[in-house]
Coordinates of C-alpha atoms in Angstrom, one line a residue:
X27 CA 168.5 142.3 171.6
X28 CA 167.4 145.1 169.3
X29 CA 164.1 146.9 169.9
X30 CA 161.3 144.9 168.4
X31 CA 159.5 146.1 165.2
X32 CA 155.9 147.1 165.8
X33 CA 152.9 147.0 163.6
X34 CA 149.7 148.8 164.7
X35 CA 146.1 148.1 163.8
X36 CA 142.6 148.9 165.0
X37 CA 141.9 145.2 165.4
X38 CA 144.1 142.1 165.4
X39 CA 142.5 138.7 165.3
X40 CA 144.5 135.6 166.4
X41 CA 143.4 132.7 164.2
X42 CA 142.3 132.4 160.6
X43 CA 139.5 130.0 161.3
X44 CA 135.8 130.6 160.5
X45 CA 135.3 132.8 163.5
X46 CA 138.3 135.0 162.9
X47 CA 137.7 135.4 159.2
X48 CA 134.0 136.1 159.6
X49 CA 134.8 138.8 162.1
X50 CA 137.4 140.4 159.8
X51 CA 135.0 140.3 156.8
X52 CA 132.0 141.7 158.7
X53 CA 134.1 144.4 160.3
X54 CA 135.3 145.6 156.9
X55 CA 131.8 145.5 155.6
X56 CA 130.6 147.7 158.4
X57 CA 133.5 150.0 158.8
X58 CA 135.9 149.9 155.8
X59 CA 138.1 152.6 157.4
X60 CA 139.3 150.3 160.2
X61 CA 142.6 148.6 159.9
X62 CA 142.2 144.8 160.5
X63 CA 144.9 142.2 160.7
X64 CA 144.5 138.4 161.0
X65 CA 147.5 136.3 162.1
X66 CA 147.6 132.5 161.7
X67 CA 150.2 130.0 163.0
X68 CA 149.8 127.6 160.1
X69 CA 151.9 127.8 157.0
X70 CA 148.8 128.6 155.0
X71 CA 145.3 129.5 155.8
X72 CA 143.3 126.2 156.3
X73 CA 146.4 124.0 156.7
X74 CA 145.6 123.3 160.4
X75 CA 141.8 123.4 160.2
X76 CA 140.1 120.1 160.8
X77 CA 136.5 119.4 161.3
X78 CA 133.8 117.0 160.2
X79 CA 132.2 119.1 158.8
X80 CA 128.5 119.6 158.0
X81 CA 127.6 123.2 158.3
X82 CA 124.4 125.1 158.6
X83 CA 124.6 127.8 155.9
X84 CA 122.4 130.6 157.4
X85 CA 125.3 132.6 158.9
X86 CA 127.4 132.3 155.8
X87 CA 124.4 133.3 153.7
X88 CA 124.1 136.5 155.8
X89 CA 127.9 137.2 155.7
X90 CA 128.4 136.6 152.0
X91 CA 125.0 136.2 150.2
X92 CA 126.5 135.2 146.9
X93 CA 128.9 132.5 148.3
X94 CA 127.0 129.7 146.6
X95 CA 127.7 131.0 143.1
X96 CA 131.4 130.1 143.5
X97 CA 131.6 127.8 146.6
X98 CA 134.7 126.2 148.2
X99 CA 136.3 123.2 146.5
X100 CA 134.5 120.7 148.7
X101 CA 130.8 121.7 149.2
X102 CA 128.3 118.9 148.9
X103 CA 124.5 119.4 149.7
X104 CA 123.4 116.8 152.3
X105 CA 121.0 114.4 150.6
X106 CA 120.0 112.2 153.5
X107 CA 120.9 111.2 157.1
X108 CA 121.4 107.8 158.7
X109 CA 122.0 107.0 162.4
X110 CA 123.3 103.6 163.4
X111 CA 124.1 101.6 166.6
X112 CA 127.0 99.2 166.2
X113 CA 126.3 96.2 168.4
X114 CA 129.7 94.5 167.8
X115 CA 132.3 94.1 165.1
X116 CA 129.8 92.6 162.6
X117 CA 126.3 93.7 163.6
X118 CA 124.7 97.1 163.2
X119 CA 121.1 98.4 163.8
X120 CA 119.8 101.4 161.8
X121 CA 117.7 103.8 163.8
X122 CA 114.2 104.4 162.3
X123 CA 114.7 108.1 163.0
X124 CA 117.6 110.5 163.2
X125 CA 117.9 112.6 166.4
X126 CA 116.3 116.0 165.7
X127 CA 119.5 117.9 166.4
X128 CA 121.2 115.9 163.7
X129 CA 118.7 116.5 160.9
X130 CA 120.8 118.0 158.1
X131 CA 118.3 118.9 155.4
X132 CA 119.5 122.1 153.8
X133 CA 123.0 121.8 155.2
X134 CA 126.3 121.2 153.4
X135 CA 129.2 118.8 153.8
X136 CA 132.4 120.8 153.5
X137 CA 136.1 120.7 154.2
X138 CA 136.4 123.4 156.8
X139 CA 140.1 123.9 155.8
X140 CA 139.0 124.5 152.2
X141 CA 136.2 126.8 153.4
X142 CA 138.7 128.9 155.4
X143 CA 141.1 129.0 152.5
X144 CA 138.2 130.2 150.4
X145 CA 137.2 132.9 153.0
X146 CA 140.7 134.3 153.2
X147 CA 140.7 136.0 149.8
X148 CA 137.2 137.3 150.4
X149 CA 138.6 139.1 153.5
X150 CA 141.7 140.3 151.6
X151 CA 139.5 141.8 148.9
X152 CA 138.0 144.0 151.5
X153 CA 141.3 145.2 152.8
X154 CA 142.0 142.7 155.6
X155 CA 145.7 141.9 156.0
X156 CA 146.3 138.1 156.7
X157 CA 149.6 136.8 157.8
X158 CA 150.0 133.0 157.8
X159 CA 153.1 131.5 159.4
X160 CA 152.9 134.0 162.3
X161 CA 152.5 132.3 165.6
X162 CA 151.2 134.5 168.4
X163 CA 153.5 133.5 171.3
X164 CA 152.3 135.9 174.1
X165 CA 149.8 138.7 174.7
X166 CA 150.9 142.3 175.2
X167 CA 149.7 144.5 178.0
X168 CA 149.5 148.3 178.4
X169 CA 150.3 150.2 181.6
X170 CA 146.7 149.6 182.8
X171 CA 147.2 145.8 182.5
X172 CA 144.8 145.7 179.5
X173 CA 145.6 143.5 176.4
X174 CA 147.0 145.7 173.7
X175 CA 148.1 143.2 171.1
X176 CA 150.2 140.1 170.7
X177 CA 153.9 139.3 170.2
X178 CA 154.9 137.0 167.4
X179 CA 157.3 134.2 168.3
X180 CA 160.9 134.4 167.2
X181 CA 162.0 132.4 164.2
X182 CA 165.3 130.5 164.0
X183 CA 165.8 129.6 167.6
X184 CA 167.7 126.4 168.3
X185 CA 166.5 123.7 170.7
X186 CA 169.2 124.9 173.3
X187 CA 167.9 128.5 173.0
X188 CA 170.7 129.9 170.8
X189 CA 170.1 131.8 167.7
X190 CA 170.6 130.0 164.4
X191 CA 171.9 131.8 161.2
X192 CA 168.3 132.5 160.1
X193 CA 167.2 134.0 163.4
X194 CA 164.4 136.6 163.1
X195 CA 163.0 138.4 166.0
X196 CA 159.2 138.3 166.3
X197 CA 157.4 141.6 165.9
X198 CA 154.8 143.1 168.2
X199 CA 151.4 143.6 166.7
X200 CA 149.5 146.3 168.7
X201 CA 145.8 146.9 168.4
X202 CA 143.0 148.8 170.1
X203 CA 141.1 145.5 170.3
X204 CA 142.5 142.0 170.2
X205 CA 140.2 139.1 169.2
X206 CA 141.1 135.6 170.2
X207 CA 139.8 133.2 167.6
X208 CA 142.4 130.4 168.1
X209 CA 139.9 127.6 168.2
X210 CA 139.7 124.9 170.9
X211 CA 142.2 125.2 173.8
X212 CA 144.1 128.2 172.2
X213 CA 147.4 128.9 173.9
X214 CA 146.8 132.7 174.4
X215 CA 143.1 132.1 175.3
X216 CA 144.1 129.7 178.0
X217 CA 146.6 132.2 179.4
X218 CA 144.2 135.1 179.4
X219 CA 141.3 133.1 180.8
X220 CA 143.6 132.3 183.7
X221 CA 145.0 135.8 184.1
X222 CA 141.6 137.5 184.3
X223 CA 139.9 134.6 186.0
X224 CA 137.3 134.5 183.2
X225 CA 136.2 131.0 184.2
X226 CA 135.6 131.8 187.9
X227 CA 131.8 131.7 187.6
X228 CA 131.4 128.7 185.3
X229 CA 132.0 124.9 185.3
X230 CA 135.3 123.5 184.1
X231 CA 135.6 123.3 180.3
X232 CA 135.3 119.8 178.9
X233 CA 136.6 118.4 175.6
X234 CA 136.6 115.5 173.2
X235 CA 139.2 114.2 170.7
X236 CA 138.3 114.0 167.1
X237 CA 140.3 111.9 164.6
X238 CA 139.5 112.2 160.9
X239 CA 140.7 110.8 157.6
X240 CA 139.8 111.7 154.0
X241 CA 139.7 108.6 151.8
X242 CA 139.7 108.0 148.0
X243 CA 137.6 104.9 147.5
X244 CA 136.9 102.7 144.5
X245 CA 134.3 104.1 142.1
X246 CA 130.7 103.2 142.7
X247 CA 130.7 103.0 146.4
X248 CA 129.8 106.6 147.3
X249 CA 126.3 107.8 147.8
X250 CA 127.1 111.5 147.3
X251 CA 125.6 113.7 150.1
X252 CA 124.8 110.8 152.5
X253 CA 125.6 111.6 156.1
X254 CA 126.0 108.7 158.6
X255 CA 126.6 108.8 162.3
X256 CA 127.2 105.8 164.7
X257 CA 127.2 105.0 168.4
X258 CA 128.3 101.9 170.1
X259 CA 131.1 99.5 169.2
X260 CA 134.1 99.6 169.8
X261 CA 133.3 101.9 172.7
X262 CA 131.7 100.5 175.8
X263 CA 128.6 102.1 177.3
X264 CA 130.6 104.1 179.8
X265 CA 132.6 105.9 177.2
X266 CA 131.0 108.8 175.3
X267 CA 131.7 109.0 171.6
X268 CA 130.8 107.9 168.1
X269 CA 131.7 108.3 164.5
X270 CA 130.8 110.2 161.3
X271 CA 130.9 109.2 157.7
X272 CA 130.3 112.0 155.1
X273 CA 130.1 110.8 151.5
X274 CA 131.5 113.5 149.2
X275 CA 131.8 113.8 145.4
X276 CA 134.6 112.4 143.3
X277 CA 134.6 109.0 145.2
X278 CA 135.8 110.7 148.4
X279 CA 134.7 109.8 151.9
X280 CA 135.3 111.8 155.1
X281 CA 135.4 109.4 158.1
X282 CA 136.0 110.3 161.7
X283 CA 135.8 109.2 165.3
X284 CA 135.1 111.3 168.4
X285 CA 135.7 110.3 172.0
X286 CA 134.9 112.4 175.0
X287 CA 138.0 113.1 177.1
X288 CA 136.1 112.5 180.3
X289 CA 136.7 108.7 179.8
X290 CA 137.9 106.9 182.9
X291 CA 140.0 104.0 181.7
X292 CA 143.7 105.0 181.7
X293 CA 144.5 102.1 179.3
X294 CA 142.0 103.3 176.6
X295 CA 143.5 104.3 173.3
X296 CA 141.4 106.7 171.2
X297 CA 143.5 106.3 168.0
X298 CA 143.5 102.5 168.1
X299 CA 139.7 102.6 168.8
X300 CA 139.3 104.5 165.5
X301 CA 141.4 102.0 163.6
X302 CA 139.3 99.2 165.2
X303 CA 136.0 101.0 164.2
X304 CA 137.2 101.1 160.5
X305 CA 137.2 97.2 160.6
X306 CA 133.5 96.9 161.4
X307 CA 132.0 94.8 158.7
X308 CA 129.7 97.7 157.5
X309 CA 132.5 100.3 157.4
X310 CA 135.2 98.0 155.9
X311 CA 133.0 97.4 152.9
X312 CA 133.3 101.2 152.1
X313 CA 137.0 101.4 152.7
X314 CA 138.6 98.2 151.3
X315 CA 140.7 99.0 148.2
X316 CA 140.7 102.7 149.0
X317 CA 143.6 105.0 150.1
X318 CA 144.0 107.8 152.6
X319 CA 144.5 111.3 151.2
X320 CA 144.9 113.1 154.5
X321 CA 144.5 112.5 158.2
X322 CA 144.7 114.4 161.4
X323 CA 143.3 115.0 164.9
X324 CA 142.1 117.9 167.0
X325 CA 140.4 118.5 170.3
X326 CA 136.7 119.6 170.4
X327 CA 135.3 121.9 173.0
X328 CA 132.3 120.3 174.6
X329 CA 131.4 122.1 177.8
X330 CA 128.7 124.2 176.3
X331 CA 126.5 126.7 178.2
X332 CA 127.6 125.9 181.8
X333 CA 131.3 126.0 180.9
X334 CA 131.1 129.3 179.0
X335 CA 133.6 131.7 180.5
X336 CA 133.3 135.4 180.6
X337 CA 134.2 136.3 177.0
X338 CA 135.5 139.9 177.4
X339 CA 138.5 141.2 179.2
X340 CA 140.2 144.6 179.1
X341 CA 141.3 145.1 175.5
X342 CA 140.3 141.7 174.2
X343 CA 137.5 139.3 173.5
X344 CA 136.9 135.6 172.9
X345 CA 134.9 134.2 169.9
X346 CA 134.1 130.8 168.3
X347 CA 135.7 127.8 169.9
X348 CA 138.0 130.0 171.9
X349 CA 134.9 130.9 173.9
X350 CA 133.5 127.3 173.8
X351 CA 130.4 127.8 171.5
X352 CA 130.2 124.3 169.9
X353 CA 126.7 122.7 169.9
X354 CA 127.6 119.1 170.9
X355 CA 124.3 117.5 170.2
X356 CA 124.4 118.9 166.6
X357 CA 128.1 118.0 166.3
X358 CA 128.5 121.5 164.9
X359 CA 130.4 124.6 165.8
X360 CA 131.1 126.3 162.4
X361 CA 127.7 128.2 162.3
X362 CA 128.3 129.3 165.9
X363 CA 131.8 130.4 165.1
X364 CA 130.7 132.5 162.1
X365 CA 127.8 133.9 163.9
X366 CA 129.9 134.9 166.9
X367 CA 132.5 136.5 164.7
X368 CA 129.8 138.6 163.0
X369 CA 128.3 139.6 166.3
X370 CA 131.7 140.6 167.6
X371 CA 132.4 142.7 164.5
X372 CA 129.1 144.5 165.0
X373 CA 130.0 145.1 168.7
X374 CA 133.4 146.5 167.7
X375 CA 132.0 148.7 165.0
X376 CA 129.5 150.2 167.4
X377 CA 131.6 150.5 170.5
X378 CA 135.2 150.4 169.4
X379 CA 136.2 148.3 172.5
X380 CA 135.7 144.9 174.1
X381 CA 133.6 146.2 177.0
X382 CA 130.1 144.9 176.9
X383 CA 130.8 142.0 174.6
X384 CA 130.0 139.4 177.2
X385 CA 126.5 140.8 177.7
X386 CA 126.0 141.1 174.0
X387 CA 127.0 137.4 173.3
X388 CA 124.9 136.0 176.2
X389 CA 121.9 137.9 174.9
X390 CA 122.3 136.5 171.4
X391 CA 120.9 133.5 169.6
X392 CA 124.4 131.9 169.8
X393 CA 124.1 131.4 173.6
X394 CA 120.4 130.7 173.5
X395 CA 121.1 127.7 171.3
X396 CA 123.6 126.4 173.8
X397 CA 121.3 126.9 176.7
X398 CA 118.6 124.7 175.1
X399 CA 121.0 121.7 174.8
X400 CA 123.0 122.4 178.0
X401 CA 122.0 119.1 179.7
X402 CA 122.5 116.7 176.8
X403 CA 126.3 116.2 176.8
X404 CA 126.7 116.0 180.6
X405 CA 123.8 113.6 180.7
X406 CA 126.1 110.9 179.3
X407 CA 128.3 111.0 182.4
X408 CA 126.2 108.2 183.7
X409 CA 126.6 106.1 180.6
X410 CA 125.2 105.7 177.1
X411 CA 121.6 104.5 177.9
X412 CA 120.8 107.0 180.6
X413 CA 122.4 109.7 178.4
X414 CA 120.2 108.8 175.5
X415 CA 117.1 108.8 177.7
X416 CA 118.1 112.2 179.1
X417 CA 118.8 113.5 175.6
X418 CA 115.2 112.5 174.6
X419 CA 113.8 114.3 177.6
X420 CA 115.8 117.5 176.9
X421 CA 114.8 117.4 173.3
X422 CA 111.1 117.0 174.0
X423 CA 111.2 119.8 176.6
X424 CA 113.4 122.1 174.4
X425 CA 115.8 122.4 177.3
X426 CA 113.2 123.8 179.7
X427 CA 114.3 121.5 182.6
X428 CA 114.6 123.6 185.8
X429 CA 118.1 122.1 186.5
X430 CA 121.5 122.4 184.9
X431 CA 123.8 119.4 185.0
X432 CA 127.4 120.1 186.0
X433 CA 130.7 119.5 184.1
X434 CA 133.9 118.3 185.6
X435 CA 137.5 118.7 184.4
X436 CA 138.6 115.9 182.0
X437 CA 142.0 115.6 183.6
X438 CA 140.4 114.5 186.9
X439 CA 138.3 111.7 185.4
X440 CA 140.9 108.9 185.0
X441 CA 140.7 106.0 187.5
X442 CA 143.9 104.9 189.1
X443 CA 145.2 101.4 188.4
X444 CA 146.0 98.9 191.1
X445 CA 149.7 98.0 191.3
X446 CA 149.3 94.6 189.6
X447 CA 147.5 96.0 186.6
X448 CA 150.0 98.9 186.3
X449 CA 152.9 96.5 186.3
X450 CA 151.5 94.4 183.5
X451 CA 149.8 97.1 181.4
X452 CA 149.7 96.5 177.7
X453 CA 152.0 98.5 175.4
X454 CA 150.7 101.4 173.3
X455 CA 149.6 99.3 170.4
X456 CA 148.0 96.4 172.4
X457 CA 144.3 96.2 173.3
X458 CA 143.0 97.1 176.7
X459 CA 140.4 94.8 178.3
X460 CA 137.7 97.2 177.1
X461 CA 139.1 97.5 173.6
X462 CA 139.6 94.1 172.0
X463 CA 142.0 93.7 169.1
X464 CA 140.6 94.4 165.7
X465 CA 140.9 92.1 162.8
X466 CA 143.9 92.8 160.6
X467 CA 143.0 94.0 157.2
X468 CA 144.7 96.0 154.5
X469 CA 143.3 99.4 155.7
X470 CA 146.1 101.9 156.2
X471 CA 147.3 103.3 158.4
X472 CA 147.9 100.7 161.1
X473 CA 150.1 102.7 163.5
X474 CA 150.3 106.3 164.7
X475 CA 153.4 107.2 162.8
X476 CA 151.5 106.4 159.5
X477 CA 148.9 108.8 160.7
X478 CA 151.5 111.5 161.3
X479 CA 152.7 111.0 157.7
X480 CA 149.2 111.6 156.4
X481 CA 148.9 114.7 158.5
X482 CA 152.1 116.0 156.6
X483 CA 153.4 117.3 160.0
X484 CA 156.6 119.4 159.8
X485 CA 158.6 120.7 162.7
X486 CA 162.2 121.7 162.6
X487 CA 163.9 119.1 164.8
X488 CA 166.2 121.8 166.1
X489 CA 163.6 124.2 167.6
X490 CA 162.5 124.5 171.3
X491 CA 160.1 121.8 172.3
X492 CA 156.6 123.3 172.4
X493 CA 155.3 120.6 174.8
X494 CA 156.4 121.7 178.2
X495 CA 156.4 118.9 180.8
X496 CA 156.7 120.6 184.2
X497 CA 158.0 117.5 186.1
X498 CA 159.5 114.7 184.1
X499 CA 160.4 112.7 187.2
X500 CA 156.6 112.5 188.0
X501 CA 156.2 110.6 184.6
X502 CA 158.4 107.7 185.6
X503 CA 157.4 107.5 189.3
X504 CA 153.8 108.4 190.3
X505 CA 152.3 108.4 186.9
X506 CA 153.7 105.0 186.0
X507 CA 152.4 103.4 189.2
X508 CA 149.0 105.2 189.3
X509 CA 148.0 105.5 185.6
X510 CA 150.6 103.5 183.6
X511 CA 151.5 106.6 181.6
X512 CA 148.3 107.4 179.8
X513 CA 150.1 110.1 177.6
X514 CA 151.5 107.2 175.6
X515 CA 148.0 106.2 174.8
X516 CA 145.8 109.3 174.5
X517 CA 148.2 111.1 172.1
X518 CA 147.2 110.1 168.6
X519 CA 150.7 110.9 167.1
X520 CA 153.1 108.9 169.3
X521 CA 154.6 112.1 170.8
X522 CA 155.2 110.6 174.3
X523 CA 157.2 107.5 175.0
X524 CA 158.7 106.0 178.1
X525 CA 162.1 104.7 177.2
X526 CA 164.7 102.9 179.2
X527 CA 168.5 103.3 178.8
X528 CA 171.6 103.1 180.9
X529 CA 170.3 106.0 183.0
X530 CA 167.0 104.3 183.7
X531 CA 163.5 105.1 182.6
X532 CA 162.7 108.5 181.2
X533 CA 160.0 110.3 179.3
X534 CA 160.9 111.0 175.6
X535 CA 158.9 113.8 173.9
X536 CA 158.9 113.4 170.1
X537 CA 157.6 116.9 169.5
X538 CA 158.2 116.7 165.8
X539 CA 155.3 114.3 165.5
X540 CA 152.8 116.7 167.1
X541 CA 149.6 117.4 165.1
X542 CA 148.5 120.2 167.5
X543 CA 145.4 118.4 168.8
X544 CA 146.2 119.5 172.4
X545 CA 144.8 116.4 174.0
X546 CA 147.9 116.1 176.2
X547 CA 147.3 119.6 177.6
X548 CA 143.7 118.6 178.5
X549 CA 143.9 115.0 179.6
X550 CA 147.1 114.6 181.6
X551 CA 145.9 113.6 185.1
X552 CA 148.4 115.8 186.9
X553 CA 148.0 118.8 184.6
X554 CA 151.7 118.3 184.0
X555 CA 151.8 119.2 180.2
X556 CA 151.5 122.7 178.7
X557 CA 151.1 123.0 175.0
X558 CA 152.6 126.3 173.6
X559 CA 152.9 127.5 170.1
X560 CA 155.9 126.2 168.2
X561 CA 157.7 128.3 165.5
X562 CA 155.3 129.8 163.0
X563 CA 154.5 127.6 160.1
X564 CA 155.2 124.4 162.0
X565 CA 152.8 121.6 162.4
X566 CA 150.3 119.7 160.3
X567 CA 149.5 120.6 156.7
X568 CA 146.1 119.1 156.1
X569 CA 144.6 118.6 152.7
X570 CA 140.9 119.3 152.6
X571 CA 140.2 118.3 156.2

């Protein structure tokens, strides 16, 4: 092996999402002389960004005051809000009022991927260097065990570890400060949180899975700027989750479904529940005759205030969803991401180091916002109706309750099946007892592989599998008996299959299907799956998600 090439910067940011780009822009605004680099694992900036997304514009107004004169390609002012409870497959009740946290007057419906693609040239115009297709594979450490940059993964490695003809050794990018803005459940963030025990004084982090589609629907159906959210069917009252429908311009509709990954039923299928939801009588009227433009899935970080880890370590800092700053009751994290990136830039400009960043963030409006709503999401651990009552109390009191409800790790929440149920468990496309079959209609896609197609996922089949299963024997022994292999259900892309051949049952990992949602890394009941970065440029290529 030859000595690795090295690039040196004052600051390197891992991830070209809203947090990382906001940091880079603000840092160059404050100290133009600093060298700033942003690396992004996707093939292009925005290609692997997925969110609802309705954004609060105040941080963006502060970062780029003239942004509204030439906005991103999808940017629709919110006209009105509606909140619905779906009683069953045909009935729905409209709430007479929208929960205060979900009032969206003055906000904008955007494609977060398009927003990031729009922010990137703003950063480059200030002198920021952005490198898409560069996957940060591991952190670098100096002789004092402080983070001093990242190593880019090698390109052109075959599945067996040998070097193909196009092999290129990854470079080392060294920096005085490394900023982790990888988004939810980032690979390096997870490693460094564990190494420095940044989560030793907080609750376990909790997550949800969000599945989204962008539709082109027949003319005349869209009420541009209308924002709808739903609770209820097809979820039971014990399962946290709901939907969003954001009506865009040009006869386009963003529709999505979110489920908390603390659900208990090992037979539950989030992706199929989303398909079922689309067949509700009210929703089907919007979609029939339409077509899907793009689709995908991602994990959402939901732990909030009590799960906030320490956000600084020697040589590095966490921002945005890497830190866990999403406001779950608002169903928004973009304004928190941009704000935290700007605050981190201010801190680096003033101090030139990561030391003191944790105190600075905790003393800011970003964490103050999380503290006020800290009890709302964990209040749903006892079910929908108690959760709504608790949410009302916490809203009326502005989060001044003298208690803080606790979070528990999602991987520990699944209930074990009895032997008889496990032996007869339904296949991955069959309904569970709590998820009745939906009515067949011509609403594509009907299976997970069609969803993978609309995500435009691309992985070289002959590259090392980036989904590391520690003990594959466990999958066909204990996991089959105790949980009936929930990985075959919670993965929205059909990555995991239990197959049987002449050698017996075994786990088959279809890594090329992966849409990088990281649900498997979060929900596996044995913590048996580790998601690591694949070759740079691999993965989904979303269009305006």
